C-alpha cells in the first residue's frame, strides 16, 4: 500500500459530459502528479501540482484541469469528454516539487474512466 | 520531445531463466532514469532509479539496471527470474529542464512460467 487513494475506482460517462476524479496524497507529501494510461500504453503526464499551484503540464488540452487543496489532496477535472479520454487515470504523490524527490512517485491504483 | 522505447511488449520466460528488458531514450542531455513495476492487481511501484554516479544500479528483488550513456540505454536485468516476477515493467525518463514529469515507455509484460 502506498497511502495514495483515488476515487472513484471505476466510472462510465457519455461524450460531452464532465468528470471529476479525486486523489488523496500520502501523508507528508506536498506534490501530486496526474497521469493518463490508455490501454496498452505507458502512463502519460497530464500535470503536476505543488503547494496548490500547477507546476508543469504535459501535452493535454485545457479541458483537462486540476486543483490541489491545502491538505495536498487533488482533483482532476475533464470537461467535454471524448471517446479517446477512456483510460486509467493515475495519481502519484511525492515529497517535493523539486527534482531530487520528484522521481520517487508513489502511485494510487487509478480511476478507470470509460466514455461511451 | 523526449521518448522512451521498450524493445519487447511481451516476454515469456521459464523460472530460473535470465531476464534482460531493453530500454532506450531519445534525449541527449542529463537524464534521470527509472524502472517501475506493476504486479497484477497492484499499483505502479518503483523498482530502481539512476540519478548519477555508478551506472550499475541495484534495485529491489534482485533487479539491476545499467545506464550506458553512449547507447542512450537503461536495460533492466535479473539473473534468475521467479514466477512472482510476472508483472508489467515500465522504463521512464525525467529531464530536469523539461520539468518534473516522467516520460514512460509503453511497458513490457513479463510472464514467468512455473
GROMACS .gro file of C-alpha atoms in nm:
model
  230
    1UNK     CA    1   0.000   0.000   0.000
    2UNK     CA    2   0.128   0.345  -0.092
    3UNK     CA    3  -0.113   0.559   0.107
    4UNK     CA    4  -0.232   0.725  -0.214
    5UNK     CA    5  -0.605   0.677  -0.256
    6UNK     CA    6  -0.813   0.758  -0.560
    7UNK     CA    7  -1.186   0.776  -0.617
    8UNK     CA    8  -1.390   0.658  -0.784
    9UNK     CA    9  -1.220   0.338  -0.894
   10UNK     CA   10  -1.442   0.292  -1.198
   11UNK     CA   11  -1.689   0.517  -1.375
   12UNK     CA   12  -1.876   0.540  -1.701
   13UNK     CA   13  -1.964   0.866  -1.872
   14UNK     CA   14  -2.100   0.969  -2.209
   15UNK     CA   15  -1.945   1.203  -2.463
   16UNK     CA   16  -1.976   1.570  -2.373
   17UNK     CA   17  -2.013   1.509  -2.001
   18UNK     CA   18  -1.775   1.631  -1.734
   19UNK     CA   19  -1.590   1.420  -1.476
   20UNK     CA   20  -1.405   1.489  -1.152
   21UNK     CA   21  -1.151   1.243  -1.017
   22UNK     CA   22  -1.009   1.270  -0.668
   23UNK     CA   23  -0.680   1.182  -0.506
   24UNK     CA   24  -0.556   1.184  -0.151
   25UNK     CA   25  -0.178   1.200  -0.132
   26UNK     CA   26   0.043   1.004   0.101
   27UNK     CA   27   0.097   1.162   0.439
   28UNK     CA   28   0.383   1.414   0.429
   29UNK     CA   29   0.372   1.457   0.051
   30UNK     CA   30   0.307   1.803  -0.093
   31UNK     CA   31   0.325   1.726  -0.465
   32UNK     CA   32   0.065   1.548  -0.675
   33UNK     CA   33   0.102   1.443  -1.038
   34UNK     CA   34  -0.167   1.308  -1.268
   35UNK     CA   35  -0.107   1.062  -1.550
   36UNK     CA   36  -0.332   0.912  -1.817
   37UNK     CA   37  -0.272   0.550  -1.913
   38UNK     CA   38  -0.453   0.432  -2.225
   39UNK     CA   39  -0.486   0.061  -2.288
   40UNK     CA   40  -0.156  -0.094  -2.394
   41UNK     CA   41   0.044   0.222  -2.334
   42UNK     CA   42   0.256   0.367  -2.061
   43UNK     CA   43   0.132   0.649  -1.840
   44UNK     CA   44   0.139   0.997  -1.995
   45UNK     CA   45   0.197   1.305  -1.781
   46UNK     CA   46  -0.101   1.540  -1.756
   47UNK     CA   47   0.014   1.792  -1.494
   48UNK     CA   48   0.166   1.832  -1.151
   49UNK     CA   49   0.060   2.040  -0.851
   50UNK     CA   50   0.298   2.165  -0.586
   51UNK     CA   51   0.174   2.368  -0.293
   52UNK     CA   52  -0.159   2.432  -0.464
   53UNK     CA   53  -0.002   2.570  -0.785
   54UNK     CA   54   0.032   2.397  -1.122
   55UNK     CA   55   0.400   2.303  -1.157
   56UNK     CA   56   0.431   2.161  -1.506
   57UNK     CA   57   0.189   2.040  -1.769
   58UNK     CA   58   0.201   1.780  -2.041
   59UNK     CA   59   0.051   1.788  -2.387
   60UNK     CA   60  -0.315   1.786  -2.285
   61UNK     CA   61  -0.583   2.038  -2.388
   62UNK     CA   62  -0.723   2.299  -2.146
   63UNK     CA   63  -1.037   2.091  -2.087
   64UNK     CA   64  -0.811   1.889  -1.855
   65UNK     CA   65  -0.778   2.096  -1.540
   66UNK     CA   66  -0.687   2.036  -1.181
   67UNK     CA   67  -0.680   2.164  -0.828
   68UNK     CA   68  -0.474   2.100  -0.521
   69UNK     CA   69  -0.615   2.174  -0.178
   70UNK     CA   70  -0.438   2.295   0.139
   71UNK     CA   71  -0.427   1.935   0.268
   72UNK     CA   72  -0.246   1.845  -0.060
   73UNK     CA   73  -0.529   1.632  -0.192
   74UNK     CA   74  -0.609   1.694  -0.556
   75UNK     CA   75  -0.878   1.680  -0.822
   76UNK     CA   76  -0.857   1.619  -1.194
   77UNK     CA   77  -1.143   1.762  -1.396
   78UNK     CA   78  -1.213   1.677  -1.757
   79UNK     CA   79  -1.477   1.873  -1.949
   80UNK     CA   80  -1.648   1.786  -2.277
   81UNK     CA   81  -1.546   1.421  -2.257
   82UNK     CA   82  -1.438   1.247  -2.577
   83UNK     CA   83  -1.422   0.876  -2.654
   84UNK     CA   84  -1.040   0.891  -2.651
   85UNK     CA   85  -1.047   1.006  -2.290
   86UNK     CA   86  -1.128   0.648  -2.192
   87UNK     CA   87  -0.826   0.543  -1.987
   88UNK     CA   88  -0.687   0.469  -1.643
   89UNK     CA   89  -0.610   0.795  -1.462
   90UNK     CA   90  -0.327   0.765  -1.214
   91UNK     CA   91  -0.245   0.996  -0.931
   92UNK     CA   92   0.104   0.998  -0.782
   93UNK     CA   93   0.235   1.185  -0.482
   94UNK     CA   94   0.587   1.281  -0.382
   95UNK     CA   95   0.756   1.476  -0.110
   96UNK     CA   96   0.880   1.772  -0.307
   97UNK     CA   97   0.816   1.962  -0.627
   98UNK     CA   98   1.188   1.974  -0.695
   99UNK     CA   99   1.391   1.733  -0.900
  100UNK     CA  100   1.552   1.538  -0.616
  101UNK     CA  101   1.238   1.383  -0.488
  102UNK     CA  102   1.029   1.411  -0.797
  103UNK     CA  103   1.122   1.069  -0.925
  104UNK     CA  104   1.011   0.898  -0.608
  105UNK     CA  105   0.650   0.880  -0.711
  106UNK     CA  106   0.401   0.682  -0.509
  107UNK     CA  107   0.109   0.582  -0.726
  108UNK     CA  108  -0.252   0.513  -0.643
  109UNK     CA  109  -0.443   0.230  -0.805
  110UNK     CA  110  -0.613   0.460  -1.050
  111UNK     CA  111  -0.958   0.559  -1.166
  112UNK     CA  112  -1.075   0.376  -1.476
  113UNK     CA  113  -1.288   0.603  -1.692
  114UNK     CA  114  -1.497   0.470  -1.978
  115UNK     CA  115  -1.654   0.722  -2.216
  116UNK     CA  116  -1.939   0.592  -2.430
  117UNK     CA  117   1.030   1.576  -2.737
  118UNK     CA  118   1.172   1.303  -2.524
  119UNK     CA  119   1.063   0.949  -2.592
  120UNK     CA  120   1.128   0.610  -2.437
  121UNK     CA  121   1.132   0.285  -2.633
  122UNK     CA  122   1.095  -0.055  -2.477
  123UNK     CA  123   1.203  -0.327  -2.714
  124UNK     CA  124   0.958  -0.602  -2.634
  125UNK     CA  125   0.593  -0.571  -2.541
  126UNK     CA  126   0.558  -0.933  -2.424
  127UNK     CA  127   0.824  -1.162  -2.282
  128UNK     CA  128   0.768  -1.519  -2.164
  129UNK     CA  129   1.035  -1.695  -1.961
  130UNK     CA  130   1.065  -2.010  -1.754
  131UNK     CA  131   1.160  -1.986  -1.390
  132UNK     CA  132   1.535  -1.952  -1.333
  133UNK     CA  133   1.591  -1.803  -1.679
  134UNK     CA  134   1.783  -1.478  -1.705
  135UNK     CA  135   1.600  -1.159  -1.790
  136UNK     CA  136   1.702  -0.852  -1.983
  137UNK     CA  137   1.446  -0.589  -2.081
  138UNK     CA  138   1.565  -0.323  -2.319
  139UNK     CA  139   1.501   0.050  -2.279
  140UNK     CA  140   1.627   0.335  -2.495
  141UNK     CA  141   1.552   0.704  -2.464
  142UNK     CA  142   1.583   0.990  -2.707
  143UNK     CA  143   1.719   1.284  -2.507
  144UNK     CA  144   2.087   1.378  -2.533
  145UNK     CA  145   2.133   1.580  -2.214
  146UNK     CA  146   2.126   1.498  -1.847
  147UNK     CA  147   1.857   1.247  -1.760
  148UNK     CA  148   1.726   1.063  -1.459
  149UNK     CA  149   1.614   0.709  -1.532
  150UNK     CA  150   1.369   0.476  -1.365
  151UNK     CA  151   1.214   0.136  -1.384
  152UNK     CA  152   0.866   0.091  -1.240
  153UNK     CA  153   0.682  -0.237  -1.198
  154UNK     CA  154   0.314  -0.316  -1.181
  155UNK     CA  155   0.224  -0.655  -1.038
  156UNK     CA  156  -0.120  -0.796  -1.129
  157UNK     CA  157  -0.391  -0.605  -0.945
  158UNK     CA  158  -0.147  -0.368  -0.779
  159UNK     CA  159  -0.031  -0.011  -0.821
  160UNK     CA  160   0.283   0.103  -1.001
  161UNK     CA  161   0.588   0.093  -0.776
  162UNK     CA  162   0.949   0.198  -0.812
  163UNK     CA  163   1.191  -0.083  -0.888
  164UNK     CA  164   1.510   0.120  -0.919
  165UNK     CA  165   1.641   0.457  -1.030
  166UNK     CA  166   1.953   0.624  -1.166
  167UNK     CA  167   2.030   0.986  -1.090
  168UNK     CA  168   2.412   0.996  -1.103
  169UNK     CA  169   2.724   0.803  -1.001
  170UNK     CA  170   2.771   0.430  -1.056
  171UNK     CA  171   2.593   0.343  -1.381
  172UNK     CA  172   2.510  -0.004  -1.249
  173UNK     CA  173   2.209   0.039  -1.023
  174UNK     CA  174   2.068  -0.226  -0.793
  175UNK     CA  175   1.703  -0.230  -0.702
  176UNK     CA  176   1.459  -0.439  -0.507
  177UNK     CA  177   1.402  -0.813  -0.552
  178UNK     CA  178   1.738  -0.877  -0.719
  179UNK     CA  179   1.685  -0.647  -1.016
  180UNK     CA  180   1.960  -0.427  -1.156
  181UNK     CA  181   1.992  -0.186  -1.447
  182UNK     CA  182   2.288  -0.044  -1.633
  183UNK     CA  183   2.297   0.309  -1.769
  184UNK     CA  184   2.503   0.328  -2.089
  185UNK     CA  185   2.514   0.692  -2.188
  186UNK     CA  186   2.671   0.633  -2.529
  187UNK     CA  187   2.388   0.400  -2.623
  188UNK     CA  188   2.109   0.602  -2.458
  189UNK     CA  189   2.010   0.281  -2.285
  190UNK     CA  190   1.898   0.169  -1.941
  191UNK     CA  191   1.835  -0.204  -1.963
  192UNK     CA  192   1.685  -0.398  -1.675
  193UNK     CA  193   1.834  -0.734  -1.576
  194UNK     CA  194   1.780  -1.017  -1.335
  195UNK     CA  195   1.997  -1.331  -1.334
  196UNK     CA  196   1.721  -1.575  -1.239
  197UNK     CA  197   1.351  -1.490  -1.257
  198UNK     CA  198   1.081  -1.628  -1.035
  199UNK     CA  199   0.713  -1.686  -1.101
  200UNK     CA  200   0.641  -1.389  -0.870
  201UNK     CA  201   0.822  -1.158  -1.116
  202UNK     CA  202   0.524  -1.184  -1.351
  203UNK     CA  203   0.427  -0.820  -1.399
  204UNK     CA  204   0.439  -0.526  -1.636
  205UNK     CA  205   0.762  -0.328  -1.635
  206UNK     CA  206   0.789   0.037  -1.737
  207UNK     CA  207   1.103   0.230  -1.815
  208UNK     CA  208   1.080   0.607  -1.758
  209UNK     CA  209   1.300   0.912  -1.805
  210UNK     CA  210   1.294   1.252  -1.641
  211UNK     CA  211   1.465   1.553  -1.797
  212UNK     CA  212   1.504   1.830  -1.544
  213UNK     CA  213   1.491   2.118  -1.789
  214UNK     CA  214   1.157   1.994  -1.920
  215UNK     CA  215   1.000   1.990  -1.578
  216UNK     CA  216   0.933   1.731  -1.317
  217UNK     CA  217   0.750   1.487  -1.538
  218UNK     CA  218   0.823   1.124  -1.610
  219UNK     CA  219   0.808   1.008  -1.971
  220UNK     CA  220   0.720   0.640  -1.972
  221UNK     CA  221   0.778   0.370  -2.228
  222UNK     CA  222   0.487   0.155  -2.343
  223UNK     CA  223   0.572  -0.121  -2.099
  224UNK     CA  224   0.684  -0.484  -2.122
  225UNK     CA  225   0.457  -0.758  -1.994
  226UNK     CA  226   0.666  -1.037  -1.842
  227UNK     CA  227   0.513  -1.376  -1.781
  228UNK     CA  228   0.719  -1.631  -1.591
  229UNK     CA  229   0.612  -1.991  -1.631
  230UNK     CA  230   0.650  -2.213  -1.325
   0.00000   0.00000   0.00000
